[in-house]
């Protein structure tokens, strides 16, 4: 795809800020919309987007996808060609605490955006969905053609509803639309409440790490650069409406993950054991054959290399901004 003007919602978050780095590096214009909420310390989001201001073709709008008027104005004021919709309340466990907020932002906010896009010049819409839509799918690896009617967390349910609305609005507006089911994304900048970040922080402080279940639950941890490659592939994809899994396709058990982090940090993990929370799935495991064949998606980064990259970044952050990362 030649250079475009891209609206990235949630562009100051973990995935969004990496995506914007690459969009800007490749010469695209970016409008970032983010409400900088306090799900985690918003100063981390300020850091995430610091380098974006080096580019003239970047603009930042603080605002909320629940504000229909603001969304309408964005499309009126800018010739947006591509929309990459990442803004959401993320995370399975926190969605059990405040499910209505998840519905409000992830479903109503997404619908506002789809409404605002109607009659715009948008040529491509990408939606950040999640492996959570598979719930406790029995068949592995999870493929896009599997039936996904049984989400087990409010978060998973909101992402499924987002996909449904994406199809409906695609049908009505004919805007080519792609839903990307990300599988547990990690790497520099990962959200602080996610396992790799949280375990690293706690282990470095010699504090116990919360350990849910017996260690056999598994996640298909996917390195951020591989996810960004997948998003770029999807931007160039030719489909009218399609869903892609973006995962590493190599699940890692919780006890292995803890071992790898402990080994990299040179410390013995202290486990604070808890039963598995009700919304947690047993495993995630992506079948990525569709993305491989149609988008040339080829995840590269193995978990031990990815964790080393994460820890290097974390150490730099502790040195430069210790108050945010201790
Ligand atoms: N990180 C993962 O492992 C993962 C896995 C599957 C799906 N996803 C999805 O990918 C997207 C990005 O995830 P992330 O890990 O970067 O999370 P993140 O929380 O770091 O980023 C989300 C951003 O959206 C913004 N936001 C939230 N509500 C908003 C609202 N009402 N209006 C405007 N902005 C709002 C937040 O301030 C934040 O900067 C989310 O949609 C998430 O559900 C992430």
PDB file of C-alpha atoms and ligand atoms in Angstrom, residues 9-16 33-37 39-40 45 63-66 85-91 105-106 128-131 155 159 181-186 191 194, ligand 1:
ATOM      1  CA  UNK A   9      -7.454   4.529  17.854  1.00  0.00           C
ATOM      2  CA  UNK A  10      -5.734   3.564  21.097  1.00  0.00           C
ATOM      3  CA  UNK A  11      -2.457   4.584  19.492  1.00  0.00           C
ATOM      4  CA  UNK A  12      -0.755   5.561  22.759  1.00  0.00           C
ATOM      5  CA  UNK A  13      -1.083   2.066  24.176  1.00  0.00           C
ATOM      6  CA  UNK A  14       1.285  -0.866  23.892  1.00  0.00           C
ATOM      7  CA  UNK A  15       0.446  -2.228  20.438  1.00  0.00           C
ATOM      8  CA  UNK A  16      -0.705   1.110  19.026  1.00  0.00           C
ATOM      9  CA  UNK A  33      -6.980   9.125  19.019  1.00  0.00           C
ATOM     10  CA  UNK A  34      -6.573   8.004  22.623  1.00  0.00           C
ATOM     11  CA  UNK A  35      -8.310   8.924  25.864  1.00  0.00           C
ATOM     12  CA  UNK A  36      -5.158   8.202  27.921  1.00  0.00           C
ATOM     13  CA  UNK A  37      -7.235   6.471  30.586  1.00  0.00           C
ATOM     14  CA  UNK A  39      -6.145   1.530  33.322  1.00  0.00           C
ATOM     15  CA  UNK A  40      -2.398   1.755  33.819  1.00  0.00           C
ATOM     16  CA  UNK A  45       1.380   6.236  27.411  1.00  0.00           C
ATOM     17  CA  UNK A  63     -10.563  11.890  23.052  1.00  0.00           C
ATOM     18  CA  UNK A  64     -12.908   9.025  23.623  1.00  0.00           C
ATOM     19  CA  UNK A  65     -14.500   6.594  21.191  1.00  0.00           C
ATOM     20  CA  UNK A  66     -17.650   6.907  23.300  1.00  0.00           C
ATOM     21  CA  UNK A  85      -9.081   0.363  15.680  1.00  0.00           C
ATOM     22  CA  UNK A  86      -7.138  -0.692  18.764  1.00  0.00           C
ATOM     23  CA  UNK A  87      -8.820   1.446  21.442  1.00  0.00           C
ATOM     24  CA  UNK A  88     -10.445  -0.827  23.980  1.00  0.00           C
ATOM     25  CA  UNK A  89     -10.567  -1.848  27.561  1.00  0.00           C
ATOM     26  CA  UNK A  90      -8.162  -4.777  27.326  1.00  0.00           C
ATOM     27  CA  UNK A  91      -7.629  -7.757  29.604  1.00  0.00           C
ATOM     28  CA  UNK A 105     -16.075   1.073  25.399  1.00  0.00           C
ATOM     29  CA  UNK A 106     -15.535  -2.069  23.337  1.00  0.00           C
ATOM     30  CA  UNK A 128      -8.199  -5.555  16.972  1.00  0.00           C
ATOM     31  CA  UNK A 129      -9.988  -8.691  18.062  1.00  0.00           C
ATOM     32  CA  UNK A 130      -8.588 -11.296  20.403  1.00  0.00           C
ATOM     33  CA  UNK A 131      -7.895 -14.979  20.928  1.00  0.00           C
ATOM     34  CA  UNK A 155     -13.861  -9.134  27.482  1.00  0.00           C
ATOM     35  CA  UNK A 159     -14.527  -8.722  21.092  1.00  0.00           C
ATOM     36  CA  UNK A 181      -7.380 -11.981  16.506  1.00  0.00           C
ATOM     37  CA  UNK A 182      -4.206 -11.189  18.435  1.00  0.00           C
ATOM     38  CA  UNK A 183      -2.805 -13.911  20.688  1.00  0.00           C
ATOM     39  CA  UNK A 184      -1.162 -12.669  23.953  1.00  0.00           C
ATOM     40  CA  UNK A 185       1.170  -9.974  22.692  1.00  0.00           C
ATOM     41  CA  UNK A 186       4.399  -9.200  24.541  1.00  0.00           C
ATOM     42  CA  UNK A 191       0.994  -3.482  29.545  1.00  0.00           C
ATOM     43  CA  UNK A 194       0.173  -8.648  31.749  1.00  0.00           C
TER      44      UNK A 194
HETATM   45  N1  LIG B   1      -1.947  -7.031  24.230  1.00  0.00           N
HETATM   46  C1  LIG B   1      -2.531  -8.173  23.912  1.00  0.00           C
HETATM   47  O1  LIG B   1      -2.033  -9.259  24.241  1.00  0.00           O
HETATM   48  C2  LIG B   1      -3.815  -8.196  23.140  1.00  0.00           C
HETATM   49  C3  LIG B   1      -4.349  -9.437  22.785  1.00  0.00           C
HETATM   50  C4  LIG B   1      -5.540  -9.475  22.074  1.00  0.00           C
HETATM   51  C5  LIG B   1      -6.167  -8.299  21.704  1.00  0.00           C
HETATM   52  N2  LIG B   1      -5.632  -7.110  22.086  1.00  0.00           N
HETATM   53  C6  LIG B   1      -6.335  -5.878  21.703  1.00  0.00           C
HETATM   54  O2  LIG B   1      -5.411  -5.010  21.075  1.00  0.00           O
HETATM   55  C7  LIG B   1      -5.739  -3.657  21.367  1.00  0.00           C
HETATM   56  C8  LIG B   1      -4.547  -2.943  21.971  1.00  0.00           C
HETATM   57  O3  LIG B   1      -4.154  -3.615  23.165  1.00  0.00           O
HETATM   58  P1  LIG B   1      -2.934  -3.112  24.044  1.00  0.00           P
HETATM   59  O4  LIG B   1      -2.362  -4.307  24.711  1.00  0.00           O
HETATM   60  O5  LIG B   1      -2.075  -2.205  23.251  1.00  0.00           O
HETATM   61  O6  LIG B   1      -3.721  -2.301  25.169  1.00  0.00           O
HETATM   62  P2  LIG B   1      -3.458  -0.831  25.757  1.00  0.00           P
HETATM   63  O7  LIG B   1      -4.391  -0.704  26.931  1.00  0.00           O
HETATM   64  O8  LIG B   1      -2.009  -0.605  25.986  1.00  0.00           O
HETATM   65  O9  LIG B   1      -3.943   0.111  24.570  1.00  0.00           O
HETATM   66  C9  LIG B   1      -5.292   0.496  24.406  1.00  0.00           C
HETATM   67  C10 LIG B   1      -5.319   2.002  24.259  1.00  0.00           C
HETATM   68  O10 LIG B   1      -6.681   2.381  24.038  1.00  0.00           O
HETATM   69  C11 LIG B   1      -6.922   3.562  24.776  1.00  0.00           C
HETATM   70  N3  LIG B   1      -8.369   3.605  25.075  1.00  0.00           N
HETATM   71  C12 LIG B   1      -9.040   2.808  25.921  1.00  0.00           C
HETATM   72  N4  LIG B   1     -10.329   3.171  25.970  1.00  0.00           N
HETATM   73  C13 LIG B   1     -10.465   4.224  25.110  1.00  0.00           C
HETATM   74  C14 LIG B   1     -11.557   5.043  24.745  1.00  0.00           C
HETATM   75  N5  LIG B   1     -12.765   4.890  25.296  1.00  0.00           N
HETATM   76  N6  LIG B   1     -11.359   6.004  23.818  1.00  0.00           N
HETATM   77  C15 LIG B   1     -10.113   6.208  23.289  1.00  0.00           C
HETATM   78  N7  LIG B   1      -9.038   5.476  23.634  1.00  0.00           N
HETATM   79  C16 LIG B   1      -9.216   4.488  24.532  1.00  0.00           C
HETATM   80  C17 LIG B   1      -6.090   3.424  26.043  1.00  0.00           C
HETATM   81  O11 LIG B   1      -5.813   4.676  26.660  1.00  0.00           O
HETATM   82  C18 LIG B   1      -4.838   2.737  25.514  1.00  0.00           C
HETATM   83  O12 LIG B   1      -3.826   3.670  25.190  1.00  0.00           O
HETATM   84  C19 LIG B   1      -6.966  -3.720  22.271  1.00  0.00           C
HETATM   85  O13 LIG B   1      -8.125  -3.610  21.468  1.00  0.00           O
HETATM   86  C20 LIG B   1      -6.880  -5.105  22.867  1.00  0.00           C
HETATM   87  O14 LIG B   1      -8.149  -5.571  23.278  1.00  0.00           O
HETATM   88  C21 LIG B   1      -4.465  -7.033  22.797  1.00  0.00           C
END
